[in-house]
C-alpha atoms as a printed R data frame, in Angstrom:
    type eleno elety resid chain resno       x       y       z
1   ATOM     1    CA   MET     A     1 -57.190  12.247   3.468
2   ATOM     2    CA   VAL     A     2 -54.943  10.642   6.208
3   ATOM     3    CA   MET     A     3 -54.371   7.528   4.253
4   ATOM     4    CA   VAL     A     4 -53.535   9.416   1.139
5   ATOM     5    CA   ILE     A     5 -50.953  11.366   3.009
6   ATOM     6    CA   TYR     A     6 -49.701   8.029   4.807
7   ATOM     7    CA   LYS     A     7 -49.451   6.600   1.241
8   ATOM     8    CA   GLU     A     8 -47.387   9.394   0.039
9   ATOM     9    CA   LYS     A     9 -45.159   9.446   3.053
10  ATOM    10    CA   GLN     A    10 -44.729   5.410   2.475
11  ATOM    11    CA   ARG     A    11 -44.141   5.751  -1.071
12  ATOM    12    CA   SER     A    12 -41.375   8.512  -0.420
13  ATOM    13    CA   TYR     A    13 -39.768   6.195   1.996
14  ATOM    14    CA   ASN     A    14 -39.705   3.530  -0.335
15  ATOM    15    CA   PHE     A    15 -38.410   5.422  -2.944
16  ATOM    16    CA   ARG     A    16 -35.389   6.628  -0.844
17  ATOM    17    CA   MET     A    17 -34.835   3.020   0.427
18  ATOM    18    CA   THR     A    18 -34.619   1.622  -3.005
19  ATOM    19    CA   PHE     A    19 -32.332   4.659  -4.116
20  ATOM    20    CA   ASN     A    20 -29.823   4.228  -1.120
21  ATOM    21    CA   TYR     A    21 -29.754   0.377  -1.812
22  ATOM    22    CA   TRP     A    22 -28.631   1.002  -5.612
23  ATOM    23    CA   LYS     A    23 -26.452   3.715  -4.741
24  ATOM    24    CA   GLN     A    24 -24.824   1.417  -1.758
25  ATOM    25    CA   ARG     A    25 -24.629  -1.406  -4.582
26  ATOM    26    CA   GLY     A    26 -23.092   1.133  -7.002
27  ATOM    27    CA   LYS     A    27 -20.288   2.051  -4.877
28  ATOM    28    CA   GLN     A    28 -19.502  -1.334  -3.806
29  ATOM    29    CA   THR     A    29 -19.257  -2.297  -7.466
30  ATOM    30    CA   CYS     A    30 -16.895   0.942  -8.377
31  ATOM    31    CA   TYR     A    31 -14.382  -0.454  -5.243
32  ATOM    32    CA   GLY     A    32 -14.579  -3.735  -6.314
33  ATOM    33    CA   LEU     A    33 -13.892  -3.029 -10.083
34  ATOM    34    CA   THR     A    34 -10.987  -0.677  -8.985
35  ATOM    35    CA   HIS     A    35  -9.648  -3.106  -6.334
36  ATOM    36    CA   ALA     A    36  -9.696  -6.083  -8.745
37  ATOM    37    CA   SER     A    37  -8.167  -4.112 -11.707
38  ATOM    38    CA   ILE     A    38  -5.211  -3.056  -9.135
39  ATOM    39    CA   LEU     A    39  -4.624  -6.690  -7.817
40  ATOM    40    CA   GLY     A    40  -4.231  -7.860 -11.470
41  ATOM    41    CA   VAL     A    41  -2.052  -5.517 -12.521
42  ATOM    42    CA   TYR     A    42   0.019  -6.539  -9.511
43  ATOM    43    CA   VAL     A    43  -0.549 -10.135  -9.995
44  ATOM    44    CA   PHE     A    44   0.718  -9.832 -13.532
45  ATOM    45    CA   THR     A    45   3.814  -7.952 -12.188
46  ATOM    46    CA   ILE     A    46   4.839 -10.248 -10.057
47  ATOM    47    CA   SER     A    47   4.125 -13.103 -12.472
48  ATOM    48    CA   TYR     A    48   6.373 -11.363 -15.120
49  ATOM    49    CA   ALA     A    49   9.463 -10.682 -12.955
50  ATOM    50    CA   ILE     A    50   9.401 -14.314 -11.649
51  ATOM    51    CA   LEU     A    51   8.713 -15.958 -14.865
52  ATOM    52    CA   HIS     A    52  10.764 -13.666 -17.381
53  ATOM    53    CA   LEU     A    53  12.927 -11.220 -15.380
54  ATOM    54    CA   HIS     A    54  16.379 -12.775 -15.656
55  ATOM    55    CA   LEU     A    55  18.942 -10.071 -14.626
56  ATOM    56    CA   PRO     A    56  22.612 -10.909 -15.345
57  ATOM    57    CA   THR     A    57  24.448 -12.632 -12.400
58  ATOM    58    CA   ARG     A    58  27.639 -11.099 -11.009
59  ATOM    59    CA   SER     A    59  30.942 -12.733 -11.645
60  ATOM    60    CA   PRO     A    60  31.708 -14.729  -9.610
61  ATOM    61    CA   ALA     A    61  28.001 -16.134  -9.467
62  ATOM    62    CA   PRO     A    62  27.190 -16.240  -5.399
63  ATOM    63    CA   GLU     A    63  26.517 -19.491  -3.917
64  ATOM    64    CA   PHE     A    64  23.534 -18.119  -2.197
65  ATOM    65    CA   ASP     A    65  20.798 -16.018  -4.468
66  ATOM    66    CA   PRO     A    66  17.417 -16.091  -3.613
67  ATOM    67    CA   GLY     A    67  16.504 -14.451  -6.731
68  ATOM    68    CA   GLN     A    68  13.891 -11.611  -6.733
69  ATOM    69    CA   LEU     A    69  12.904 -12.337  -3.086
70  ATOM    70    CA   LYS     A    70  16.202 -10.370  -2.383
71  ATOM    71    CA   PHE     A    71  14.608  -7.027  -3.254
72  ATOM    72    CA   LEU     A    72  12.385  -5.069  -1.130
73  ATOM    73    CA   THR     A    73  10.667  -3.908  -4.158
74  ATOM    74    CA   PHE     A    74  10.044  -7.532  -4.622
75  ATOM    75    CA   TRP     A    75   8.633  -7.723  -1.252
76  ATOM    76    CA   ASN     A    76   6.445  -4.698  -1.848
77  ATOM    77    CA   LEU     A    77   4.902  -5.848  -4.812
78  ATOM    78    CA   ILE     A    78   3.745  -9.284  -2.721
79  ATOM    79    CA   LEU     A    79   2.627  -7.063  -0.079
80  ATOM    80    CA   GLN     A    80   0.420  -4.678  -2.169
81  ATOM    81    CA   ALA     A    81  -1.130  -7.895  -3.990
82  ATOM    82    CA   VAL     A    82  -1.953  -9.234  -0.597
83  ATOM    83    CA   PHE     A    83  -3.553  -5.582   0.320
84  ATOM    84    CA   PHE     A    84  -5.694  -5.434  -2.593
85  ATOM    85    CA   PHE     A    85  -6.756  -8.723  -2.255
86  ATOM    86    CA   VAL     A    86  -8.094  -7.806   1.083
87  ATOM    87    CA   CYS     A    87  -9.422  -4.757  -0.192
88  ATOM    88    CA   LEU     A    88 -11.605  -6.720  -2.660
89  ATOM    89    CA   LEU     A    89 -12.873  -9.010   0.114
90  ATOM    90    CA   ASN     A    90 -13.466  -6.353   1.925
91  ATOM    91    CA   ASP     A    91 -15.792  -4.745  -0.686
92  ATOM    92    CA   PHE     A    92 -18.173  -7.800  -0.676
93  ATOM    93    CA   GLY     A    93 -17.833  -8.983   2.821
94  ATOM    94    CA   GLY     A    94 -16.872  -6.202   5.030
95  ATOM    95    CA   SER     A    95 -17.329  -2.731   4.736
96  ATOM    96    CA   ASN     A    96 -16.098   0.700   3.144
97  ATOM    97    CA   GLU     A    97 -18.181   3.249   5.328
98  ATOM    98    CA   LEU     A    98 -16.580   6.512   6.711
99  ATOM    99    CA   SER     A    99 -17.144   5.382  10.422
100 ATOM   100    CA   PRO     A   100 -19.066   2.112  10.843
101 ATOM   101    CA   ALA     A   101 -20.436   1.622  14.397
102 ATOM   102    CA   LYS     A   102 -18.449  -1.749  14.570
103 ATOM   103    CA   ARG     A   103 -15.955  -2.499  11.882
104 ATOM   104    CA   PRO     A   104 -15.949  -5.918  10.462
105 ATOM   105    CA   ILE     A   105 -12.835  -8.028  10.907
106 ATOM   106    CA   LEU     A   106 -11.909  -7.747   7.058
107 ATOM   107    CA   ARG     A   107 -12.170  -3.773   7.504
108 ATOM   108    CA   ARG     A   108  -9.835  -3.974  10.336
109 ATOM   109    CA   VAL     A   109  -7.336  -5.834   8.888
110 ATOM   110    CA   LYS     A   110  -7.368  -3.800   5.581
111 ATOM   111    CA   ASP     A   111  -7.005  -0.635   7.675
112 ATOM   112    CA   PHE     A   112  -4.052  -1.712   9.389
113 ATOM   113    CA   ILE     A   113  -2.272  -3.104   6.534
114 ATOM   114    CA   HIS     A   114  -2.762   0.070   4.561
115 ATOM   115    CA   ALA     A   115  -1.628   2.275   7.569
116 ATOM   116    CA   SER     A   116   1.241   0.126   8.647
117 ATOM   117    CA   PHE     A   117   2.668  -1.541   5.697
118 ATOM   118    CA   GLY     A   118   0.715  -0.474   2.316
119 ATOM   119    CA   PHE     A   119   1.290   3.097   2.278
120 ATOM   120    CA   PRO     A   120   4.614   3.881   4.058
121 ATOM   121    CA   VAL     A   121   6.504   1.056   2.290
122 ATOM   122    CA   ALA     A   122   5.238   1.491  -1.062
123 ATOM   123    CA   MET     A   123   6.275   5.305  -0.637
124 ATOM   124    CA   PHE     A   124   9.616   4.360   0.812
125 ATOM   125    CA   VAL     A   125  10.433   2.064  -2.311
126 ATOM   126    CA   GLY     A   126   9.235   4.535  -4.775
127 ATOM   127    CA   VAL     A   127  10.813   7.561  -3.130
128 ATOM   128    CA   THR     A   128  14.042   6.261  -2.279
129 ATOM   129    CA   PHE     A   129  14.530   4.386  -5.725
130 ATOM   130    CA   TRP     A   130  14.029   7.334  -7.688
131 ATOM   131    CA   ALA     A   131  15.820   9.667  -5.767
132 ATOM   132    CA   LEU     A   132  19.077   7.524  -5.761
133 ATOM   133    CA   MET     A   133  18.244   7.097  -9.729
134 ATOM   134    CA   PHE     A   134  18.472  10.886  -9.830
135 ATOM   135    CA   VAL     A   135  21.668  10.814  -7.859
136 ATOM   136    CA   ASP     A   136  23.403   8.148  -9.598
137 ATOM   137    CA   ARG     A   137  21.550   5.026 -11.205
138 ATOM   138    CA   GLU     A   138  24.490   3.165 -10.776
139 ATOM   139    CA   LEU     A   139  24.051   2.823  -7.079
140 ATOM   140    CA   VAL     A   140  20.461   1.234  -7.512
141 ATOM   141    CA   LEU     A   141  19.714   0.150 -10.988
142 ATOM   142    CA   PRO     A   142  23.219  -0.014 -13.405
143 ATOM   143    CA   ALA     A   143  22.300   0.709 -16.997
144 ATOM   144    CA   ALA     A   144  24.137  -2.403 -17.666
145 ATOM   145    CA   VAL     A   145  20.273  -4.520 -17.074
146 ATOM   146    CA   ASP     A   146  18.641  -2.028 -19.104
147 ATOM   147    CA   PRO     A   147  18.268  -4.662 -22.054
148 ATOM   148    CA   TYR     A   148  16.727  -7.293 -19.567
149 ATOM   149    CA   PHE     A   149  14.568  -4.711 -17.613
150 ATOM   150    CA   PRO     A   150  11.746  -3.246 -19.354
151 ATOM   151    CA   TRP     A   151  11.205   0.364 -18.742
152 ATOM   152    CA   TRP     A   152   7.410  -0.423 -18.436
153 ATOM   153    CA   LEU     A   153   8.417  -2.789 -15.980
154 ATOM   154    CA   ASN     A   154  10.553  -0.547 -13.923
155 ATOM   155    CA   HIS     A   155   7.235   1.950 -13.687
156 ATOM   156    CA   LEU     A   156   4.953  -0.866 -12.333
157 ATOM   157    CA   MET     A   157   7.487  -1.766  -9.694
158 ATOM   158    CA   HIS     A   158   8.571   1.786  -8.599
159 ATOM   159    CA   THR     A   159   5.888   4.431  -9.828
160 ATOM   160    CA   LEU     A   160   2.616   2.739  -9.957
161 ATOM   161    CA   ILE     A   161   3.080   1.603  -6.437
162 ATOM   162    CA   MET     A   162   2.829   5.136  -5.052
163 ATOM   163    CA   VAL     A   163   0.082   5.888  -7.399
164 ATOM   164    CA   THR     A   164  -1.950   3.320  -6.346
165 ATOM   165    CA   THR     A   165  -1.437   3.623  -2.434
166 ATOM   166    CA   VAL     A   166  -2.197   7.115  -2.694
167 ATOM   167    CA   LEU     A   167  -5.391   6.449  -4.725
168 ATOM   168    CA   GLU     A   168  -6.465   4.167  -1.936
169 ATOM   169    CA   MET     A   169  -5.761   6.838   0.659
170 ATOM   170    CA   ILE     A   170  -8.005   9.078  -1.361
171 ATOM   171    CA   VAL     A   171 -11.175   7.179  -2.462
172 ATOM   172    CA   ALA     A   172 -11.702   5.022   0.427
173 ATOM   173    CA   PRO     A   173 -11.702   5.959   4.526
174 ATOM   174    CA   ARG     A   174  -9.693   3.852   6.979
175 ATOM   175    CA   GLN     A   175  -9.184   4.241  10.773
176 ATOM   176    CA   TYR     A   176  -5.635   4.535  11.595
177 ATOM   177    CA   PRO     A   177  -4.406   2.140  14.665
178 ATOM   178    CA   LYS     A   178  -2.933   3.548  17.383
179 ATOM   179    CA   ARG     A   179   0.697   5.007  16.634
180 ATOM   180    CA   LEU     A   180   2.593   2.703  18.905
181 ATOM   181    CA   SER     A   181   1.130  -0.501  17.292
182 ATOM   182    CA   GLY     A   182   1.143   0.890  13.678
183 ATOM   183    CA   LEU     A   183   4.727   2.219  13.684
184 ATOM   184    CA   GLY     A   184   5.513  -0.673  15.570
185 ATOM   185    CA   GLY     A   185   4.348  -3.126  12.851
186 ATOM   186    CA   LEU     A   186   6.362  -1.215  10.228
187 ATOM   187    CA   LEU     A   187   9.458  -1.223  11.970
188 ATOM   188    CA   ILE     A   188   9.139  -4.949  12.705
189 ATOM   189    CA   PHE     A   189   8.687  -5.345   8.879
190 ATOM   190    CA   MET     A   190  11.432  -3.235   7.865
191 ATOM   191    CA   ALA     A   191  13.882  -4.434  10.464
192 ATOM   192    CA   SER     A   192  13.064  -8.126   9.069
193 ATOM   193    CA   TYR     A   193  14.155  -6.976   5.614
194 ATOM   194    CA   LEU     A   194  17.490  -5.579   7.107
195 ATOM   195    CA   VAL     A   195  17.995  -9.002   8.617
196 ATOM   196    CA   TRP     A   196  17.339 -10.562   5.380
197 ATOM   197    CA   LEU     A   197  19.810  -8.308   3.692
198 ATOM   198    CA   LEU     A   198  22.608  -9.234   6.199
199 ATOM   199    CA   ILE     A   199  21.946 -12.897   6.038
200 ATOM   200    CA   ILE     A   200  22.347 -12.517   1.852
201 ATOM   201    CA   TYR     A   201  25.507 -10.835   2.484
202 ATOM   202    CA   ALA     A   202  26.849 -13.135   5.350
203 ATOM   203    CA   LYS     A   203  26.151 -16.173   2.733
204 ATOM   204    CA   SER     A   204  26.914 -14.521  -0.504
205 ATOM   205    CA   GLU     A   205  29.567 -11.517   0.463
206 ATOM   206    CA   ILE     A   206  27.738  -9.659  -1.805
207 ATOM   207    CA   TRP     A   207  25.213  -6.577  -1.305
208 ATOM   208    CA   VAL     A   208  22.094  -6.455  -2.915
209 ATOM   209    CA   TYR     A   209  22.074  -2.806  -3.820
210 ATOM   210    CA   PRO     A   210  25.454  -1.398  -5.184
211 ATOM   211    CA   VAL     A   211  25.204   1.794  -3.262
212 ATOM   212    CA   MET     A   212  26.005  -0.640  -0.097
213 ATOM   213    CA   GLU     A   213  29.124  -1.604  -1.685
214 ATOM   214    CA   VAL     A   214  30.809   2.137  -1.773
215 ATOM   215    CA   LEU     A   215  30.008   2.452   2.079
216 ATOM   216    CA   SER     A   216  32.106   1.940   4.780
217 ATOM   217    CA   TRP     A   217  30.313   0.152   7.633
218 ATOM   218    CA   PRO     A   218  29.928   3.154  10.087
219 ATOM   219    CA   GLN     A   219  28.240   4.686   6.739
220 ATOM   220    CA   ARG     A   220  26.064   1.604   6.358
221 ATOM   221    CA   ILE     A   221  24.938   1.830   9.891
222 ATOM   222    CA   GLY     A   222  23.973   5.521   9.446
223 ATOM   223    CA   PHE     A   223  22.333   4.789   6.412
224 ATOM   224    CA   PHE     A   224  20.365   2.158   7.978
225 ATOM   225    CA   VAL     A   225  19.201   4.454  10.821
226 ATOM   226    CA   VAL     A   226  18.413   7.242   8.225
227 ATOM   227    CA   LEU     A   227  16.167   4.935   6.427
228 ATOM   228    CA   PHE     A   228  14.411   3.681   9.280
229 ATOM   229    CA   LEU     A   229  13.909   7.458  10.290
230 ATOM   230    CA   PHE     A   230  12.628   8.254   6.624
231 ATOM   231    CA   THR     A   231  10.171   5.315   6.838
232 ATOM   232    CA   ALA     A   232   8.531   6.580  10.305
233 ATOM   233    CA   ILE     A   233   8.388   9.811   8.813
234 ATOM   234    CA   LEU     A   234   6.221   8.429   5.818
235 ATOM   235    CA   TYR     A   235   3.821   6.454   8.431
236 ATOM   236    CA   ILE     A   236   3.307   9.839  10.194
237 ATOM   237    CA   LEU     A   237   2.767  11.436   6.640
238 ATOM   238    CA   GLY     A   238   0.318   8.933   6.065
239 ATOM   239    CA   GLU     A   239  -1.616   9.669   9.495
240 ATOM   240    CA   TYR     A   240  -1.421  13.540   8.101
241 ATOM   241    CA   LEU     A   241  -2.947  12.938   4.861
242 ATOM   242    CA   ASP     A   242  -5.846  10.709   6.270
243 ATOM   243    CA   ARG     A   243  -6.732  13.631   8.688
244 ATOM   244    CA   LEU     A   244  -6.397  16.000   5.832
245 ATOM   245    CA   ILE     A   245  -8.490  14.128   3.327
246 ATOM   246    CA   TRP     A   246 -11.195  12.709   5.881
247 ATOM   247    CA   GLY     A   247 -10.771  14.410   8.966
248 ATOM   248    CA   ARG     A   248 -13.721  16.906   8.428
249 ATOM   249    CA   ALA     A   249 -16.185  14.386   7.118
250 ATOM   250    CA   LYS     A   250 -15.305  12.048  10.049
251 ATOM   251    CA   LYS     A   251 -16.134  14.986  12.469
252 ATOM   252    CA   SER     A   252 -19.343  15.565  10.698
253 ATOM   253    CA   VAL     A   253 -20.379  11.752  10.991
254 ATOM   254    CA   GLY     A   254 -19.407  11.875  14.798
255 ATOM   255    CA   LYS     A   255 -21.524  14.920  15.062
256 ATOM   256    CA   SER     A   256 -24.621  13.413  13.531
257 ATOM   257    CA   ALA     A   257 -24.174  10.281  15.796
258 ATOM   258    CA   LYS     A   258 -24.374  12.378  18.910
259 ATOM   259    CA   LYS     A   259 -27.556  14.464  17.739
260 ATOM   260    CA   LYS     A   260 -29.357  11.132  16.965
261 ATOM   261    CA   LYS     A   261 -28.125   9.746  20.489
262 ATOM   262    CA   SER     A   262 -29.369  12.864  22.074
263 ATOM   263    CA   LYS     A   263 -32.972  12.509  20.633
């Protein structure tokens, strides 16, 4: 009788272990396919922009023109591609657990990139672009470039970026860094792009974005300050959304871990 009960328990245990194994493999595969698909879209978008997107140059042509690299949109595309590549590596060499006891290095890199750059920069590019388009499209994307700039490419560059970063926020947990380091990294990134804008202007005497041409220097400085503040707000919004989506589940896991320790 004892042997029968033991065998039943062993069979039940083996079944649970097998089920959990395949459940974990299934989640891993879903994460991998999702991240690989998104990465593929961003690689395609970057490649198309480099090889086929040829916007008309201003007259007279500037002496210094770094091409697509002068746009924050393009910086963000590269950033998103790098991030989702790290996500793919983490799917098979790291961890997507809610609260792992010890986060692998890939998971730590993934969490920091999404929190500090991936989410706030994507939202910044998307929101500011469509807000300026709504106010006056000539300030950001003049109608004259429509024959050279496919509408679907515009949405890949300025709409999909928001969809994919919010999707990542919803489907995959992360651990936010301390606000000082996370927000500091974001502001350094944005400051680097601002310096790049000023270098381009100093070398070519042309502003990358038409909106800058209609502003005086005091207005430009105020505009930059407002944009930096908006970027910081987007970082804090990311923190809030992460707590809203994953906060209760993380607390539940924390309580379960404490109960196990007490036993």
